[in-house]
Coordinates of C-alpha atoms and ligand atoms in Angstrom, one line a residue:
X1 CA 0.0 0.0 0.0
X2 CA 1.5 3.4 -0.9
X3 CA 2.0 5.9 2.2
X4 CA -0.2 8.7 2.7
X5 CA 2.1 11.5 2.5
X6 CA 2.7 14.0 5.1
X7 CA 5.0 16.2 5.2
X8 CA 6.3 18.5 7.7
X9 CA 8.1 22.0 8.1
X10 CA 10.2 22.3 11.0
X11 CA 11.8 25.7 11.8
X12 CA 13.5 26.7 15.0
X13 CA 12.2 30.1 16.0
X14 CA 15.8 31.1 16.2
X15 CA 15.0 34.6 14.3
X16 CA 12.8 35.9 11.1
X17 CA 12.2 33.4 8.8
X18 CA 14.5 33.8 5.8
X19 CA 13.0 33.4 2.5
X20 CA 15.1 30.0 1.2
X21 CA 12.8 29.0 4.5
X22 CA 9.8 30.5 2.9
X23 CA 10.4 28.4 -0.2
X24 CA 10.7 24.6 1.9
X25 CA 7.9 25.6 3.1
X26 CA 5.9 26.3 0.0
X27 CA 7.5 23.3 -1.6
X28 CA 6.1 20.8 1.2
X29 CA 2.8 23.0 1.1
X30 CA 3.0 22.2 -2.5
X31 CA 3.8 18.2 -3.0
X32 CA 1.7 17.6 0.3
X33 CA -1.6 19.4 -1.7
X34 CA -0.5 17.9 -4.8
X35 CA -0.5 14.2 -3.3
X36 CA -3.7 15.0 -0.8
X37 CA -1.3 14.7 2.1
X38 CA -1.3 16.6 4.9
X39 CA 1.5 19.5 5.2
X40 CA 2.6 19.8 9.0
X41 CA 4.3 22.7 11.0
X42 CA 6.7 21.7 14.1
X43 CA 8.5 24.4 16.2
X44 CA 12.0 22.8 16.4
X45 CA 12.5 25.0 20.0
X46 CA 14.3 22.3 21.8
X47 CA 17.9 24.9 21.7
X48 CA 16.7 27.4 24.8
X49 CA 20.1 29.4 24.2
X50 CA 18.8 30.2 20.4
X51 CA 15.1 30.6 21.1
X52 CA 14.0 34.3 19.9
X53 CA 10.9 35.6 21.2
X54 CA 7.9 36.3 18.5
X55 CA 10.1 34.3 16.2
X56 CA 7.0 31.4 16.0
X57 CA 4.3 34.1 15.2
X58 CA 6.0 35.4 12.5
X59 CA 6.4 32.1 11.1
X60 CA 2.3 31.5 11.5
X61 CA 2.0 35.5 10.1
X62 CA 3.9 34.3 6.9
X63 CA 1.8 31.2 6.4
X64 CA -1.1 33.1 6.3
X65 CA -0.1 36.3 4.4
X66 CA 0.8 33.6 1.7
X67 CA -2.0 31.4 1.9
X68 CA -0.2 28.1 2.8
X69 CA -1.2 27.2 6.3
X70 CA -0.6 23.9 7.7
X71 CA -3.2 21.1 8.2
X72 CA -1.1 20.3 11.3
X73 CA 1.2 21.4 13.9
X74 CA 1.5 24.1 16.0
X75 CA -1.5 26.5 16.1
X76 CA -3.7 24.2 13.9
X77 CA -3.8 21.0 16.7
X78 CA -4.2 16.9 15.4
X79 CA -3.4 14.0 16.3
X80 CA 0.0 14.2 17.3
X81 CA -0.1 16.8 19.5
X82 CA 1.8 18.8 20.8
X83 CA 3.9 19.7 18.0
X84 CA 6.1 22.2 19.7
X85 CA 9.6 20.2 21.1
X86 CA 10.1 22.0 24.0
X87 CA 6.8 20.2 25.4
X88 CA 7.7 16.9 24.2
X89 CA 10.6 16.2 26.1
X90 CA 9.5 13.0 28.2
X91 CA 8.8 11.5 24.7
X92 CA 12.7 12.0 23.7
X93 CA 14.1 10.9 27.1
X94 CA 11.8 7.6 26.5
X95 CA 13.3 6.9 23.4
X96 CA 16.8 8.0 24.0
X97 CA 16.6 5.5 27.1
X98 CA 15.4 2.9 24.9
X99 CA 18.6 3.0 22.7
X100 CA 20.6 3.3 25.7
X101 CA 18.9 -0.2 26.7
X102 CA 19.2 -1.7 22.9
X103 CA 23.2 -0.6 24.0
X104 CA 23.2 2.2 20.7
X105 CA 23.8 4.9 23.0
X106 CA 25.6 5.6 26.6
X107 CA 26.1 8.1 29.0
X108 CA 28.8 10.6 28.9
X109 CA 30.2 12.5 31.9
X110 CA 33.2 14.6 30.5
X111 CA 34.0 18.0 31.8
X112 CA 34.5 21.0 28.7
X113 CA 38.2 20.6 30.0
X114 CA 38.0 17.1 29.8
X115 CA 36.8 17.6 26.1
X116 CA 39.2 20.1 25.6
X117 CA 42.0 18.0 26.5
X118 CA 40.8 15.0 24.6
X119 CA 40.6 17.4 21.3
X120 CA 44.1 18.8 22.3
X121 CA 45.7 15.2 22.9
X122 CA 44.3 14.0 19.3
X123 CA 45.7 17.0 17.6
X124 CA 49.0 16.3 19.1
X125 CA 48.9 12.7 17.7
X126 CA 47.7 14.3 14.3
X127 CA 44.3 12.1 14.3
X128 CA 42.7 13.2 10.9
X129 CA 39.7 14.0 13.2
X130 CA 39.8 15.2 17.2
X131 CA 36.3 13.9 17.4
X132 CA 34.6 11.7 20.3
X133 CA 34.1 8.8 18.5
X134 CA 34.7 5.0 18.7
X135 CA 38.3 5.3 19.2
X136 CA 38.4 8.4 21.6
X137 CA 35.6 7.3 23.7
X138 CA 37.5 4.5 25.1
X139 CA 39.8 7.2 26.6
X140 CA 36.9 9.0 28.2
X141 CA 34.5 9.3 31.3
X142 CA 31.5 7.2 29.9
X143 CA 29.3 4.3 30.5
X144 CA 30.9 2.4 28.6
X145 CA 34.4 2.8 29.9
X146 CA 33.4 2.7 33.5
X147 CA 31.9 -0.2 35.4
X148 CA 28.1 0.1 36.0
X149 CA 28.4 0.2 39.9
X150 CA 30.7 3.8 39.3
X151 CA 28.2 4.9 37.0
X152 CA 25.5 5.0 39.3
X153 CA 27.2 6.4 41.5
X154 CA 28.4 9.2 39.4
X155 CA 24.1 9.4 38.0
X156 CA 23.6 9.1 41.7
X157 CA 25.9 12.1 42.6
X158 CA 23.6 14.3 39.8
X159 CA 26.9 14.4 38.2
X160 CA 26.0 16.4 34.9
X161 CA 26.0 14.0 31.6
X162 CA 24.8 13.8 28.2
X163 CA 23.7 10.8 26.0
X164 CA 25.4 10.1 22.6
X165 CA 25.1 7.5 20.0
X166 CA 27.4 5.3 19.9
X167 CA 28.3 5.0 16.1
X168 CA 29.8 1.8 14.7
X169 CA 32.9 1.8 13.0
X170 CA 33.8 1.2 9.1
X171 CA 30.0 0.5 8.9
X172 CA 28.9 1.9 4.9
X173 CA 25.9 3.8 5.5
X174 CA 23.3 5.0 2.3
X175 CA 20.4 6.2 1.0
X176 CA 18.6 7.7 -2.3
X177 CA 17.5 11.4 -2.1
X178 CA 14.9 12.1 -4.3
X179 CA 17.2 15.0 -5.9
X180 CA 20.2 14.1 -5.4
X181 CA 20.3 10.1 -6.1
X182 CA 22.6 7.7 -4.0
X183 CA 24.1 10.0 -1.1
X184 CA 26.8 6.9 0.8
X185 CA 28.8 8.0 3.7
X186 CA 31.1 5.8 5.7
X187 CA 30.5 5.5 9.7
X188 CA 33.8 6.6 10.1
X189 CA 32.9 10.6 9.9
X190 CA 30.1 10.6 11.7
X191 CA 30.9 11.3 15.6
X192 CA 29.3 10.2 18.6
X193 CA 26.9 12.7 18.5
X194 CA 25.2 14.6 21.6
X195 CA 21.4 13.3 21.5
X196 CA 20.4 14.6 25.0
X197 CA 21.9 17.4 26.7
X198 CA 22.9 17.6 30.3
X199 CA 20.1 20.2 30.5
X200 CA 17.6 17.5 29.6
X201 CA 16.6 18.8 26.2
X202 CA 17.1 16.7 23.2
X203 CA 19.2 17.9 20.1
X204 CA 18.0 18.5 17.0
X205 CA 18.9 15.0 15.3
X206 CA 17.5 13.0 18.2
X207 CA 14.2 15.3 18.4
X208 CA 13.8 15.5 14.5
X209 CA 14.4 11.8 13.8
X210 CA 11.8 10.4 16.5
X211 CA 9.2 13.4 15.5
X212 CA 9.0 12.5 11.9
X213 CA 8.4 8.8 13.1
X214 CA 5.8 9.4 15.5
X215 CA 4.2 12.4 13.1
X216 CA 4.6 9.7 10.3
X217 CA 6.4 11.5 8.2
X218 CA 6.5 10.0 4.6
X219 CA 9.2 12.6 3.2
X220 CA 11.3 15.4 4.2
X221 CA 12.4 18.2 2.0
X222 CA 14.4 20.6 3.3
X223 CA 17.2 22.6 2.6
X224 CA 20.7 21.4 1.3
X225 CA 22.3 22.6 4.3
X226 CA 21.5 19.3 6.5
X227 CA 22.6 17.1 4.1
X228 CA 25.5 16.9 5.9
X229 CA 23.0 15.0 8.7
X230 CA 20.9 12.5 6.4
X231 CA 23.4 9.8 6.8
X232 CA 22.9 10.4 10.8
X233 CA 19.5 10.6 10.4
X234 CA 19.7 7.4 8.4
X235 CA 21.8 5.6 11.1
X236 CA 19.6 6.8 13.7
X237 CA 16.5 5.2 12.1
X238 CA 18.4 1.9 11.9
X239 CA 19.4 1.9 15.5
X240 CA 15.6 2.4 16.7
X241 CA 14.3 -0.4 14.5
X242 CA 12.5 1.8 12.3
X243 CA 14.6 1.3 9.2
X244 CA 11.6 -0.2 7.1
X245 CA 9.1 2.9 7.6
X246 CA 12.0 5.9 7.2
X247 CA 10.8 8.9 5.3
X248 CA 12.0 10.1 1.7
X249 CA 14.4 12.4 1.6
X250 CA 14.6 15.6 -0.7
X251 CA 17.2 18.4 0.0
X252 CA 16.3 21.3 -2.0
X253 CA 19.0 23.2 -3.6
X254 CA 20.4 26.7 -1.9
X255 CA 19.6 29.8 -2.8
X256 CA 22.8 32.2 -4.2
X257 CA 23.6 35.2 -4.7
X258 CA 21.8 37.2 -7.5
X259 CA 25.5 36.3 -9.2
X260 CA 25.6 33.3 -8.3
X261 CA 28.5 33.5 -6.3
X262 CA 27.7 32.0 -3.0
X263 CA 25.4 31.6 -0.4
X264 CA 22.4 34.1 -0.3
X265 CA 22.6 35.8 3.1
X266 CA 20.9 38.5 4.9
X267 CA 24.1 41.1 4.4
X268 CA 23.1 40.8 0.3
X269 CA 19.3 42.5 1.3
X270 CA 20.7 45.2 3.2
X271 CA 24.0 46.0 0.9
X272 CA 21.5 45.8 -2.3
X273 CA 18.6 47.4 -0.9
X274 CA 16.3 44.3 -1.7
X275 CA 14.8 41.8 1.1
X276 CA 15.4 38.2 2.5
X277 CA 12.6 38.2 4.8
X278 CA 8.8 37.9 4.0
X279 CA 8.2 40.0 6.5
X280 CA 9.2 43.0 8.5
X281 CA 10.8 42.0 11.3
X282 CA 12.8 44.2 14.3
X283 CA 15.2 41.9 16.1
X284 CA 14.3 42.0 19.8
X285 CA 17.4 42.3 21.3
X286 CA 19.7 44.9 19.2
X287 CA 16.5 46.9 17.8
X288 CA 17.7 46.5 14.2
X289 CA 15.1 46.5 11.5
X290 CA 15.1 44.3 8.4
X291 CA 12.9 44.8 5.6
X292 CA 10.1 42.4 4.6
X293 CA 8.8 41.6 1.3
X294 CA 5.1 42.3 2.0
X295 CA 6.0 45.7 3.4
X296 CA 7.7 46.5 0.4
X297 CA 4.7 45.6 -1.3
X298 CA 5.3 42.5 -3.1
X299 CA 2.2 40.8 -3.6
X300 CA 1.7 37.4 -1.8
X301 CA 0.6 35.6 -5.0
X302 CA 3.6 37.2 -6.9
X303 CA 6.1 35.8 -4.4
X304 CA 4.6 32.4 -4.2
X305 CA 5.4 32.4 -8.1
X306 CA 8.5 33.5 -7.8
X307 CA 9.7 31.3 -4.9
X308 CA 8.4 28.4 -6.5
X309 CA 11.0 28.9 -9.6
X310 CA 13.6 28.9 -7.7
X311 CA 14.7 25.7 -7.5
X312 CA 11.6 24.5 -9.7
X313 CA 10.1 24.9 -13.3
X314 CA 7.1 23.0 -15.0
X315 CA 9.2 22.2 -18.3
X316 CA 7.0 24.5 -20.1
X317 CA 7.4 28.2 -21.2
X318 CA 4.7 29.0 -19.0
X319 CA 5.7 31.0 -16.1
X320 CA 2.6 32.8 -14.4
X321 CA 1.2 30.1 -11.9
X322 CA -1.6 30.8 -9.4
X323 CA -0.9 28.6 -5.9
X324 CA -3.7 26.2 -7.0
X325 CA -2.1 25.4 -10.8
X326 CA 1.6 25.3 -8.8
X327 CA -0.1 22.7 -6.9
X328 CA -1.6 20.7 -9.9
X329 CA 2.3 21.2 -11.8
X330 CA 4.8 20.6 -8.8
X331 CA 7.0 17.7 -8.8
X332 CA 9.8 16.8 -7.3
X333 CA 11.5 15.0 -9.9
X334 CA 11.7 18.4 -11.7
X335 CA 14.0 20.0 -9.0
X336 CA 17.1 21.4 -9.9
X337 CA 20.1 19.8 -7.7
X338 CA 22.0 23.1 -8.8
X339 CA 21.6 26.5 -6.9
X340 CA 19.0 29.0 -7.6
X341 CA 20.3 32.5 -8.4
X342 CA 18.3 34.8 -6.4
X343 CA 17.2 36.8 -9.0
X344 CA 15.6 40.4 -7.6
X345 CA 14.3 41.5 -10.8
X346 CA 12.9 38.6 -11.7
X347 CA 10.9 39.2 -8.7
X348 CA 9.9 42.5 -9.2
X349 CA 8.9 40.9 -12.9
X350 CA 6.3 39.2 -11.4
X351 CA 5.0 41.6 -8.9
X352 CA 4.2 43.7 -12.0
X353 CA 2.2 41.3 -13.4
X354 CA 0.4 40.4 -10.6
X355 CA -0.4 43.7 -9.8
X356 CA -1.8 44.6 -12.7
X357 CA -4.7 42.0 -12.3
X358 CA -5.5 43.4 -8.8
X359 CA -8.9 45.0 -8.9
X360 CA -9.2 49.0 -9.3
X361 CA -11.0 49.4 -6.1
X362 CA -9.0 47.1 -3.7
X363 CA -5.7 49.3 -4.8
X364 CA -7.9 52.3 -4.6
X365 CA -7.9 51.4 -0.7
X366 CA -4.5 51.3 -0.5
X367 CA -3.9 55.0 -1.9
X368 CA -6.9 56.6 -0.2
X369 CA -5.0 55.7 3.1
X370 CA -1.6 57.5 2.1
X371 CA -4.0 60.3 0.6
X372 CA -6.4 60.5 4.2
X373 CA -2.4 60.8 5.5
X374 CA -1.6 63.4 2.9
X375 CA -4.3 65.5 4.0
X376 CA -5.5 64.8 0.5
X377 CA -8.9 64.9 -0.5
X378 CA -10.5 62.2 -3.5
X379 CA -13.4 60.2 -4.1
X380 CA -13.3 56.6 -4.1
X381 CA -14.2 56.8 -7.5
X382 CA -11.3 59.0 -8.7
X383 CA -8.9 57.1 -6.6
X384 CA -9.8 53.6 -8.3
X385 CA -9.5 55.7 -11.8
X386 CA -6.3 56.4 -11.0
X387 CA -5.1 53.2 -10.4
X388 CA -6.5 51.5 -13.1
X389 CA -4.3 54.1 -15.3
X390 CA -1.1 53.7 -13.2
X391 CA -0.8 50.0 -12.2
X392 CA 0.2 48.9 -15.4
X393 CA 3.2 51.1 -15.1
X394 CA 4.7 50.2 -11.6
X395 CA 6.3 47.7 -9.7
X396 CA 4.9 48.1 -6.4
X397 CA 1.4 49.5 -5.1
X398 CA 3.0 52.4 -3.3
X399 CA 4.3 53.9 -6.6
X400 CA 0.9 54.6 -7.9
X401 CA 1.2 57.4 -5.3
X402 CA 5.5 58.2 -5.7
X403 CA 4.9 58.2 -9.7
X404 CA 1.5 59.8 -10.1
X405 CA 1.7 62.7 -8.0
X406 CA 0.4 64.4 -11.1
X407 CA -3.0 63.3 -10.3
X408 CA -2.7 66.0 -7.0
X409 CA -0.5 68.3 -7.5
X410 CA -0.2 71.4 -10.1
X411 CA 2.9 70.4 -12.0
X412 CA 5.4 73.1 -10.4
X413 CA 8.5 72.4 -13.1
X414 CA 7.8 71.2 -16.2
X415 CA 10.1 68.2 -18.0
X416 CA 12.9 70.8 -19.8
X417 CA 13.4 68.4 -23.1
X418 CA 10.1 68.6 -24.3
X419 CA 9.6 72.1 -23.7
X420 CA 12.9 72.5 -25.7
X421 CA 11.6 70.5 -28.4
X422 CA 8.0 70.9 -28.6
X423 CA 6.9 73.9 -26.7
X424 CA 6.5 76.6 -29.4
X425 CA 4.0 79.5 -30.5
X426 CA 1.8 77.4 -32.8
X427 CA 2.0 75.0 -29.3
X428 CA 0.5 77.4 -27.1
X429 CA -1.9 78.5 -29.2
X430 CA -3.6 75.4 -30.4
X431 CA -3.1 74.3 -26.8
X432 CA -4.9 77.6 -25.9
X433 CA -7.5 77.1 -27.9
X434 CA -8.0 73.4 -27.0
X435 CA -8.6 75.0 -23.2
X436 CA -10.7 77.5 -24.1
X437 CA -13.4 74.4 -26.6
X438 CA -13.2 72.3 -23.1
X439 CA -14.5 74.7 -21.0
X440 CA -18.3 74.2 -23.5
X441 CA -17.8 71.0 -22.4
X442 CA -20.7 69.3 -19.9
X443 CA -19.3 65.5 -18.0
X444 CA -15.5 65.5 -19.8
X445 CA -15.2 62.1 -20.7
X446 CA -11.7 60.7 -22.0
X447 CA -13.2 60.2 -25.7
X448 CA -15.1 63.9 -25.3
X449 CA -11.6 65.1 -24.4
X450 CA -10.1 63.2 -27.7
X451 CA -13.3 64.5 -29.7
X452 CA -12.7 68.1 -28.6
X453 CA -8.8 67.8 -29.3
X454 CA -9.5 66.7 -32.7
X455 CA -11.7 69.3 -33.7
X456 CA -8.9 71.8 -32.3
X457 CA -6.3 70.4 -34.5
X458 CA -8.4 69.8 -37.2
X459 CA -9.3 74.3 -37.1
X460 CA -6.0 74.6 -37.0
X461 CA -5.1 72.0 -39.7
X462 CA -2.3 70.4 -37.7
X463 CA -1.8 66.6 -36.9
X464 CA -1.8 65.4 -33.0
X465 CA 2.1 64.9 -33.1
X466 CA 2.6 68.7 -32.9
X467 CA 1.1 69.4 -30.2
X468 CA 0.6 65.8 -28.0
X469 CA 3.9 66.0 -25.8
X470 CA 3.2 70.0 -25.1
X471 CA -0.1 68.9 -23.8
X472 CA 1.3 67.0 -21.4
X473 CA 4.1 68.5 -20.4
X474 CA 1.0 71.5 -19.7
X475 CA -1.1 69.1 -17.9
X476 CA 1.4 67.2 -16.1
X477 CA 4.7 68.6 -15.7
X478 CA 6.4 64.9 -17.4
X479 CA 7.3 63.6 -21.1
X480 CA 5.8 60.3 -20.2
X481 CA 2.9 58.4 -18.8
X482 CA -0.6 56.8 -18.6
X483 CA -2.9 57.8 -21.8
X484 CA -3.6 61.5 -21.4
X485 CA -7.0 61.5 -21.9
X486 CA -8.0 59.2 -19.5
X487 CA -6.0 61.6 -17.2
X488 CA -7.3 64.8 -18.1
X489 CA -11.1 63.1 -17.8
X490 CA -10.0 62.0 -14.2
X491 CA -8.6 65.8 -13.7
X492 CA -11.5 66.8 -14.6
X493 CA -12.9 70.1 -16.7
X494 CA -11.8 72.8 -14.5
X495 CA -8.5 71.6 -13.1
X496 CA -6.8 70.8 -16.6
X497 CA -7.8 74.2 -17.8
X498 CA -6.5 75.7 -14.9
X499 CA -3.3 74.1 -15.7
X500 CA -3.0 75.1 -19.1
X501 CA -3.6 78.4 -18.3
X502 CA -0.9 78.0 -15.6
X503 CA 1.5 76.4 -18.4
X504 CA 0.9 79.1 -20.8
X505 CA 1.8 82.2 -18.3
X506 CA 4.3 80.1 -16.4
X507 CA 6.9 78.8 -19.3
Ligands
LIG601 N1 14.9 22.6 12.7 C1 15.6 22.5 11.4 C2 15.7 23.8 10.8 O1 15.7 24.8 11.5 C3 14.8 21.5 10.6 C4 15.6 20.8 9.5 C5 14.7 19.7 9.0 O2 13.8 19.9 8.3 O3 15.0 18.5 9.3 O4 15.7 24.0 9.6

């Protein structure tokens, strides 16, 4: 029988949630509604000493904002309750006693200077690595190197200790990521590793590996960066017994540099002026702000495109994808295994066209809130009008208000080229003229504004090209923009005469 796929993203709330985290999570979102699964969110909070405060809402904020909120985990309840580590931790001492008992782990009493010393004496001898491992251990303060009647006394004496695993040697450990094909480490590198800390917490391999057992997890995709840990992972699940039901694994290539050269990291946002985060997010202890995505009015359906093609592409030209057709398209055999070049523009590509299929009136709202903080009065009405014009022509909501200050304001300077070019005598008279046959006008529509024009030139037996850029340079104060028609019907009568009146005394 095939497994019913679940899927789980596991963050530590260590800080904002960088956007190569974003896209794991969209990709699980995305293969889990693809297979009817069931897409999961655990808070991996079992490290106290990295735990940041608000760092788990704005996790939950950014699953909403985007529209991919878990059918599981933390905030959203089921069966395997609870899903945050920190309140699991009788379930990990359980297990981690249970491969003490099957003699796959052992308690570890070493002082830092002990381990220090151990590291130091291994350098000297040149061992390739100064690890604790199965050589080293036997030199150590463990249960396995002291007789059972001292280590009681030592548990006894609340002495502090860890558990590790206790990895076999020259033992040829594998196993088949879904991206990368046959991943086969020998035992050899893998240390003893920590799996509960003398503070009683679990660590991250211990906790991760017995979660996605007891969650039954069918595969885990996450980023490259613990691939490093699969083999682990893999040995862990061997150790346990649960070899036969272990989870698929898919590590998802890192994100670079726009140039491709190296890691994408939080310094590249705030050197190139472009964000890593979805969200806004102030760091709690030093204050510092970093920019979100949302705030700088990227459109949640425009980064759920462009996340998704990084990393991922349909093998088709086709590039616009709504969450619902990315969910229909995703697979992960078509994952690269290369980096994805974190491409701003491409990202600003898409907000554009997104944006321009967001409805008049909902931008409308947007801009009547900077204009109510402007002190700037406009109808509903006019405000959706003059959206519809601009959105074709920006990048970002806000700009409708930064590029079409036009709409408000009397130009005060008008655009010197076109005035050098275009702004002559036979100009200022047609345009004149074209002021005065407006004013006879009743409700200025944009096609009465063309009519009127026409009959203008047509008097004066002159083509539109003589006079077009004049006109709006007069109206506008620029050489380019939205359809001026359309503009001066949304000026209305009264105000564009006023401004060509203005123009005509003024330049
Ligand atoms: N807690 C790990 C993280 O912060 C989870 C890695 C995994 O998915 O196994 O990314």
């Amino acid at each position: 029988m095939k497994k019913e796929v679940r899927v789980r993203f596991a963050p530590s709330p260590t800080g904002a949630l960088h956007i190569g985290g974003v896209r794991t999570a969209l990709y699980n979102y995305l293969f889990a509604k693809k297979n009817n699964g069931t897409f999961i969110l655990r808070i991996e909070d079992t490290d106290q000493t990295r735990y940041v405060p608000g760092a788990e809402e704005y996790i939950k904020e950014t699953f909403k904002w985007l529209g991919i909120e878990p059918d599981e985990g933390v905030g959203h309840g089921g069966p395997h309750a609870p899903y945050r580590q920190s309140e699991r931790k009788d379930i990990y001492l359980k297990y981690a006693q249970q491969l003490i008992d099957a003699g796959r782990a052992y308690y570890a009493f070493d002082t830092p200077e002990e381990l220090d010393a151990m590291r130091e004496r291994l350098k000297q001898a040149k061992a390739d690595n100064q690890v604790y491992d199965s050589l080293s251990r036997q030199t150590m303060r463990n249960s396995l190197t002291l007789d059972a009647d001292e280590v009681k006394q030592v548990i006894d004496q609340k002495v502090p200790y860890v558990i590790r695993l206790k990895v076999d040697r020259n033992q040829e450990i594998g196993l088949v990521d879904m991206i990368r094909g046959q991943v086969t480490v020998s035992s050899d590198h893998i240390d003893d590793k920590v799996l509960m800390k003398s503070d009683g917490m679990p660590t991250y391999h211990l906790a991760n590996v017995i979660d996605d057992h007891l969650m039954n997890i069918s595969h885990v995709i996450r980023g490259e960066e613990w691939l490093p840990s699969a083999p682990l992972h893999v040995l862990l699940y061997q150790y346990f017994g649960w070899a036969d039901s272990m989870p698929q694994f898919a590590h998802l290539p890192l994100l670079l540099k726009p140039d491709g050269n190296g890691k994408l990291s939080k310094r590249d946002g705030d050197k190139h002026g472009y964000p890593v985060f979805p969200l806004e997010w102030t760091d709690p202890t030093g204050g510092e702000k970093s920019m979100g995505f949302r705030e700088q009015g990227y459109l949640p359906e425009a980064i759920l495109n462009f996340l998704a093609f990084l990393g991922w592409n349909p093998g088709t030209e086709q590039e616009l994808f709504t969450l619902h057709e990315l969910v229909q398209h995703f697979s992960i055999e078509r994952i690269n295994k290369s980096g994805a070049k974190f491409d701003i523009e491409k990202g600003k590509w898409f907000n554009q066209q997104y944006l321009k299929n967001v409805p008049d009136t909902t931008l409308a709202s947007g801009l009547m809130t900077i204009l109510t903080r402007e002190n700037i009065s406009c109808s509903q009405e006019k405000a959706a009008a003059i959206c519809g014009l601009m959105k074709e022509r920006v990048t970002f909501p806000q700009e409708i208000w930064t590029t079409g200050q036009f709409f408000f304001f009397q130009p005060e300077a008008y655009d010197e080229k076109v005035i050098q070019k275009k702004w002559n005598e036979e100009a200022k008279t047609i345009i004149g003229d074209y002021a005065k046959a407006l004013s006879a006008a009743d409700t200025l529509t944009s096609d009465l504004a063309l009519s009127i024009l026409h009959d203008v030139l047509e008097r004066h037996g002159v083509g539109a090209g003589k006079v077009m850029q004049a006109l709006r340079v007069a109206i506008t104060g620029l050489a380019g923009g939205p359809d001026l028609m359309p503009v001066i019907a949304v000026l209305g009568k009264e105000e564009t005469i006023k401004r060509i009146e203005h123009a005509l005394k003024s330049i």
